[in-house]
Short mmCIF file of C-alpha atoms in Angstrom, two decimals:
data_model
loop_
_atom_site.label_atom_id
_atom_site.label_comp_id
_atom_site.label_asym_id
_atom_site.label_seq_id
_atom_site.Cartn_x
_atom_site.Cartn_y
_atom_site.Cartn_z
CA PRO A 1 98.31 142.67 166.63
CA ASP A 2 101.99 142.24 167.62
CA ILE A 3 104.27 142.83 164.83
CA TYR A 4 107.30 141.44 163.90
CA TYR A 5 111.00 144.08 163.68
CA SER A 6 111.29 145.54 160.09
CA GLU A 7 107.78 143.51 158.78
CA ARG A 8 105.38 145.57 156.31
CA VAL A 9 102.71 147.16 158.47
CA THR A 10 99.00 148.78 156.54
CA ILE A 11 96.21 150.51 158.25
CA SER A 12 93.29 151.34 156.08
CA SER A 13 90.32 153.55 157.62
CA PHE A 14 87.02 155.31 155.94
CA VAL A 15 85.09 157.48 157.18
CA LEU A 16 81.30 155.92 156.04
CA SER A 17 78.63 158.68 158.59
CA GLY A 18 78.39 160.66 160.55
CA ALA A 19 78.71 165.48 161.64
CA THR A 20 81.29 165.21 160.05
CA LEU A 21 83.64 163.33 157.39
CA LYS A 22 86.07 164.06 159.42
CA ALA A 23 89.33 161.53 161.75
CA GLN A 24 92.83 161.68 162.95
CA MET A 25 93.87 158.34 161.99
CA THR A 26 96.82 156.62 163.55
CA LEU A 27 99.36 153.99 164.57
CA GLU A 28 101.60 153.59 167.44
CA GLY A 29 103.78 151.13 169.14
CA PRO A 30 105.40 149.11 170.38
CA LEU A 31 103.53 149.32 173.37
CA ALA A 32 104.60 146.33 174.84
CA PRO A 33 106.79 142.71 174.02
CA THR A 34 104.97 140.72 172.33
CA ASN A 35 105.37 137.97 175.22
CA VAL A 36 103.15 140.33 177.09
CA ALA A 37 99.26 138.43 176.85
CA SER A 38 96.66 140.13 179.81
CA ALA A 39 94.80 142.94 178.36
CA LEU A 40 95.10 145.22 181.58
CA GLU A 41 99.19 144.34 181.20
CA LEU A 42 98.76 146.34 177.51
CA LEU A 43 96.25 148.75 179.27
CA HIS A 44 99.13 149.57 181.46
CA ALA A 45 102.13 150.00 179.12
CA SER A 46 99.99 152.07 176.42
CA GLU A 47 99.35 153.76 178.81
CA ARG A 48 103.26 154.92 180.88
CA PHE A 49 104.24 154.75 176.02
CA GLN A 50 101.25 158.09 175.78
CA LYS A 51 104.00 159.20 178.22
CA ILE A 52 106.85 158.67 176.56
CA THR A 53 107.88 161.98 173.88
CA ASP A 54 111.05 160.61 171.80
CA MET A 55 110.09 158.00 170.20
CA ASP A 56 113.68 157.22 167.68
CA ALA A 57 115.67 156.68 171.54
CA ILE A 58 113.78 152.99 171.96
CA HIS A 59 113.12 152.64 168.37
CA ALA A 60 109.17 153.26 168.65
CA LEU A 61 106.25 154.67 165.77
CA LYS A 62 103.92 157.38 165.95
CA TYR A 63 102.18 158.33 163.29
CA SER A 64 99.05 160.60 162.52
CA GLN A 65 97.40 161.85 159.34
CA ALA A 66 93.87 163.53 158.71
CA VAL A 67 91.19 161.54 157.28
CA ASP A 68 89.06 163.91 156.03
CA TYR A 69 86.35 162.87 153.05
CA GLU A 70 84.94 166.07 154.25
CA HIS A 71 85.93 168.20 151.95
CA LEU A 72 89.51 167.71 149.75
CA TYR A 73 93.09 169.18 150.20
CA LEU A 74 94.14 171.03 148.09
CA PRO A 75 97.90 173.11 148.69
CA SER A 76 97.65 176.63 150.04
CA GLU A 77 96.49 179.90 147.82
CA GLU A 78 100.40 181.44 148.80
CA GLU A 79 102.36 177.81 147.97
CA GLY A 80 100.69 178.14 144.58
CA GLU A 81 102.14 182.19 144.85
CA SER A 82 105.28 181.92 146.01
CA SER A 83 105.66 179.44 143.18
CA SER A 84 104.82 181.36 140.84
CA GLU A 85 107.84 183.81 141.59
CA ASP A 86 110.07 180.92 141.39
CA GLY A 87 113.19 182.10 139.31
CA GLU A 88 112.38 185.36 138.46
CA GLU A 89 115.27 188.21 138.88
CA GLU A 90 114.52 192.00 140.45
CA ILE A 91 114.35 194.65 137.55
CA ASP A 92 116.58 197.04 137.74
CA PRO A 93 113.39 200.30 137.92
CA GLU A 94 116.33 202.70 136.04
CA ASP A 95 116.74 199.59 133.05
CA PRO A 96 115.87 202.01 129.81
CA ASP A 97 113.06 198.31 129.80
CA TYR A 98 111.70 198.83 132.19
CA LYS A 99 108.45 198.67 131.20
CA VAL A 100 109.26 195.60 128.15
CA LYS A 101 110.14 193.28 130.79
CA ARG A 102 108.02 194.14 133.10
CA HIS A 103 105.52 193.62 130.88
CA ALA A 104 107.10 190.04 130.26
CA GLN A 105 107.87 189.36 133.39
CA ARG A 106 103.64 190.40 134.48
CA GLU A 107 102.86 187.82 131.86
CA ARG A 108 105.14 184.92 132.52
CA GLN A 109 103.58 184.90 136.24
CA ARG A 110 100.45 184.74 135.16
CA LYS A 111 101.36 181.89 132.29
CA ARG A 112 102.71 179.41 135.90
CA ALA A 113 99.83 181.08 137.55
CA MET A 114 96.76 180.12 135.97
CA GLU A 115 99.39 176.10 134.78
CA ARG A 116 99.24 176.40 138.24
CA GLN A 117 95.84 176.57 139.10
CA LEU A 118 94.82 173.51 136.46
CA GLU A 119 97.01 171.65 138.64
CA LEU A 120 94.97 171.85 141.14
CA GLU A 121 91.58 171.09 139.65
CA ALA A 122 93.55 168.50 137.81
CA TYR A 123 95.01 167.48 141.66
CA LYS A 124 91.03 168.03 142.66
CA LEU A 125 89.65 165.79 140.22
CA LYS A 126 91.90 163.02 140.68
CA GLN A 127 90.72 162.84 144.57
CA GLN A 128 86.90 163.62 143.54
CA LYS A 129 87.63 160.14 142.22
CA LYS A 130 89.97 158.27 144.28
CA ALA A 131 88.12 158.81 147.54
CA ARG A 132 83.74 158.82 146.49
CA GLU A 133 83.99 158.57 143.26
CA GLU A 134 86.05 155.15 143.45
CA GLY A 135 85.50 154.35 147.23
CA GLU A 136 88.97 153.74 147.90
CA PRO A 137 89.81 154.58 151.67
CA THR A 138 92.53 156.22 153.51
CA GLN A 139 95.69 153.58 153.73
CA TYR A 140 99.06 153.83 154.94
CA THR A 141 102.41 151.46 155.75
CA THR A 142 105.06 151.32 157.10
CA ARG A 143 107.50 149.27 158.85
CA ALA A 144 108.19 148.38 161.83
CA PRO A 145 110.69 149.73 163.80
CA SER A 146 111.00 146.48 166.55
CA GLU A 147 109.73 143.60 167.17
CA GLY A 148 106.11 144.49 170.25
CA TRP A 149 102.44 145.11 169.87
CA TYR A 150 100.93 147.58 167.92
CA ARG A 151 97.92 149.25 168.43
CA MET A 152 96.03 151.62 165.54
CA CYS A 153 92.90 154.03 166.44
CA VAL A 154 91.16 156.29 165.01
CA THR A 155 89.75 159.39 166.74
CA PRO A 156 87.06 161.59 165.23
CA THR A 157 87.87 165.48 165.64
CA ASP A 158 85.13 166.50 166.94
CA HIS A 159 81.83 164.57 166.85
CA GLN A 160 80.88 161.32 167.15
CA ILE A 161 81.72 158.39 163.45
CA VAL A 162 80.96 155.75 161.62
CA VAL A 163 83.62 154.21 160.16
CA GLU A 164 85.58 151.58 158.91
CA MET A 165 89.15 150.67 159.88
CA GLU A 166 91.64 147.54 159.49
CA MET A 167 95.52 147.02 160.49
CA ARG A 168 97.51 144.01 158.34
CA LYS A 169 100.43 142.29 158.57
CA GLU A 170 102.73 140.63 156.44
CA SER A 171 103.71 137.73 158.70
CA GLU A 172 99.95 136.96 158.17
CA LEU A 173 99.19 137.92 154.81
CA GLY A 174 101.94 137.40 153.30
CA ALA A 175 102.51 139.29 150.61
CA ILE A 176 102.47 143.33 148.96
CA ASP A 177 100.36 144.49 146.58
CA GLU A 178 101.58 146.49 142.78
CA ALA A 179 100.82 150.30 145.42
CA GLY A 180 103.16 148.68 147.99
CA HIS A 181 100.57 148.52 150.68
CA VAL A 182 99.77 144.42 152.13
CA VAL A 183 97.38 143.53 150.67
CA SER A 184 94.16 142.02 151.95
CA TYR A 185 92.01 139.30 153.61
CA GLU A 186 90.36 138.98 150.94
CA GLN A 187 92.90 139.11 148.01
CA ARG A 188 95.02 136.16 150.08
CA LYS A 189 91.74 134.33 149.95
CA MET A 190 91.82 134.49 146.17
CA LYS A 191 94.99 133.28 145.62
CA GLN A 192 94.56 130.35 148.48
CA GLU A 193 91.86 129.09 147.06
CA ASP A 194 93.73 129.42 143.04
CA GLU A 195 96.29 127.29 145.62
CA GLU A 196 93.88 124.82 146.74
CA LEU A 197 92.65 124.53 142.44
CA ASP A 198 96.19 124.40 141.96
CA LYS A 199 96.79 121.54 143.53
CA ASP A 200 93.34 119.46 142.41
CA THR A 201 94.61 116.58 139.65
CA ALA A 202 92.36 115.53 136.84
CA SER A 203 92.53 111.85 138.29
CA GLN A 204 91.26 112.92 141.53
CA GLU A 205 88.99 114.13 140.06
CA GLY A 206 88.54 111.53 137.18
CA ILE A 207 87.52 113.60 133.80
CA LYS A 208 90.46 113.73 131.02
CA GLU A 209 93.62 115.26 131.91
CA GLU A 210 92.15 118.49 128.84
CA ASP A 211 88.61 119.42 130.09
CA PHE A 212 90.30 119.71 134.06
CA GLU A 213 92.55 121.49 132.39
CA GLU A 214 89.90 124.18 130.81
CA THR A 215 87.20 123.44 133.86
CA ARG A 216 90.01 125.14 136.62
CA SER A 217 90.37 128.26 134.52
CA ARG A 218 87.18 128.60 133.97
CA MET A 219 86.42 128.52 138.09
CA LYS A 220 89.63 130.64 138.50
CA ASP A 221 87.82 133.13 136.46
CA LEU A 222 84.82 132.62 138.20
CA ARG A 223 86.29 133.06 141.68
CA ARG A 224 88.52 135.89 140.13
CA LEU A 225 85.07 137.49 138.33
CA LEU A 226 83.41 137.08 141.89
CA ASN A 227 85.65 138.77 144.22
CA GLU A 228 86.20 141.80 141.68
CA ILE A 229 81.35 142.12 141.42
CA GLN A 230 82.22 141.91 145.80
CA ALA A 231 85.11 144.53 145.57
CA MET A 232 82.76 147.45 143.37
CA GLN A 233 80.28 147.23 145.60
CA GLN A 234 81.96 147.32 148.71
CA LYS A 235 83.34 150.61 146.87
CA GLU A 236 80.47 151.94 145.73
CA ARG A 237 78.51 151.73 148.76
CA ARG A 238 81.26 153.28 150.54
CA ARG A 239 81.15 156.03 147.12
CA VAL A 240 77.05 156.27 147.48
CA SER A 241 77.44 156.72 151.71
CA VAL A 242 80.42 159.86 151.20
CA HIS A 243 77.31 160.87 148.64
CA ALA A 244 74.62 160.69 151.18
CA GLU A 245 76.19 162.78 154.30
CA THR A 246 78.25 165.97 151.59
CA ASN A 247 74.96 166.24 150.74
CA GLU A 248 72.62 166.25 153.99
CA HIS A 249 75.43 168.24 155.06
CA SER A 250 75.16 171.00 152.51
CA HIS A 251 71.59 170.73 153.30
CA SER A 252 72.00 171.67 156.40
CA ARG A 253 74.73 174.38 156.27
CA MET A 254 72.20 176.07 153.30
CA VAL A 255 69.38 175.98 156.07
CA MET A 256 70.98 177.46 158.76
CA ASN A 257 72.61 180.08 156.44
CA SER A 258 69.23 181.10 154.83
CA LEU A 259 68.30 181.54 158.47
CA MET A 260 70.37 184.10 159.16
CA GLU A 261 70.24 185.61 156.26
CA THR A 262 66.13 185.94 157.82
CA ILE A 263 67.12 186.59 161.15
CA PHE A 264 69.30 189.31 159.90
CA PHE A 265 67.78 190.83 157.32
CA MET A 266 64.50 190.88 159.92
CA ALA A 267 66.76 192.70 162.86
CA ILE A 268 68.18 195.15 159.34
CA THR A 269 64.27 195.71 159.13
CA GLY A 270 63.32 196.50 162.58
CA PHE A 271 65.22 198.99 163.33
CA GLN A 272 64.64 201.07 160.04
CA VAL A 273 61.10 201.32 161.01
CA TYR A 274 62.01 202.75 163.87
CA THR A 275 64.36 204.89 162.48
CA ILE A 276 62.16 205.90 160.72
CA ARG A 277 58.76 206.23 163.47
CA LYS A 278 61.57 208.30 165.57
CA TRP A 279 62.01 210.55 162.77
CA PHE A 280 58.72 211.20 161.58
CA SER A 281 57.20 211.29 165.80
CA GLY A 282 60.43 214.42 166.25
CA ALA A 283 62.12 212.11 168.80
CA PRO A 284 65.87 214.02 168.87
CA ALA A 285 67.01 210.36 168.34
CA LEU A 286 68.25 211.73 164.06
CA GLY A 287 69.34 215.35 165.48
CA ARG A 288 66.44 218.00 163.81
#
C-alpha cells in the first residue's frame, strides 16, 4: 500500500501449516512514489529497489525478521556462560587463600548459571504461551522513512507454508494499541460501532432517556464481548493448527529416526554374521 512519511505501519504474520513452520517476514520500501498506479510500473520499481544497497542514502527501509513456530528461540549456551563470568577477577595462584577464594568463585558462578537456566526456562514458557497457547502472530511496527509504496513479504525457508499475514497503516486505521502496534481492522470496526451508538439519541428511538442509556450500555458490552469471543476463536484456531503441525512433524522425525536406527542395527548384525562365518570357515579375513 501507499504510506505517508513518518506514519506508523504494522506487519503481522502467523505460520499455520507446512513441512516446517518457519519463514522470513520482510517489509521494504518505498518501491515507488505514491502517484504510481500501474502494476507493471510497480513491478519494475521493485526490481530496481532490489539492486539498491545503501538504504539510508535514499531514506528507504528494508527490514527482515525470522518467524519460527517450529522451534522456540533461546539465547545460546555460550551467551549464558559468558554472562556468568562477568565481574569476576582473576585469582592469583600465589595467593595463600587461593583454594578458598577459588571455591567461593566457583560457587558464585554455579549460582549464576542456575539463575541463567531458570531465566531461560521462564523465557521458553513465555514464548510457548504467547505463540502456541495464545495463538498470537509475530508483529513488527515502525515509521515510514519516506512517502511511497511499501511491500510486505513472507517467504518460506525450505518448503511451502500456509500463512496468515496482514499489513496495517496508521492513516487508514487511525489508532495505536497498548503494545504500540496499529490497531486491527476488528478493533476499528468495534470503535466505529460504538461511535454510531453514541450518535443515536433517545428521541430518535422514541424511548425514555434512562432506558435508552441502559440499552446503549448493554449493546456496547454485548458487541465488545462478541469481538472478544471472535478474537479468542481465531487464536484457538491458530493454536490448534500449530499444535497439530508440530505433533505431526515430531511423529515424522520419530519414524525416520526409528527407521535409520533399524537399518543401522541390521547393517551391524549383517557384518557380525559375516565376520563370524569367516572366522569359523578358516578364511584369513581376521588372521590366524
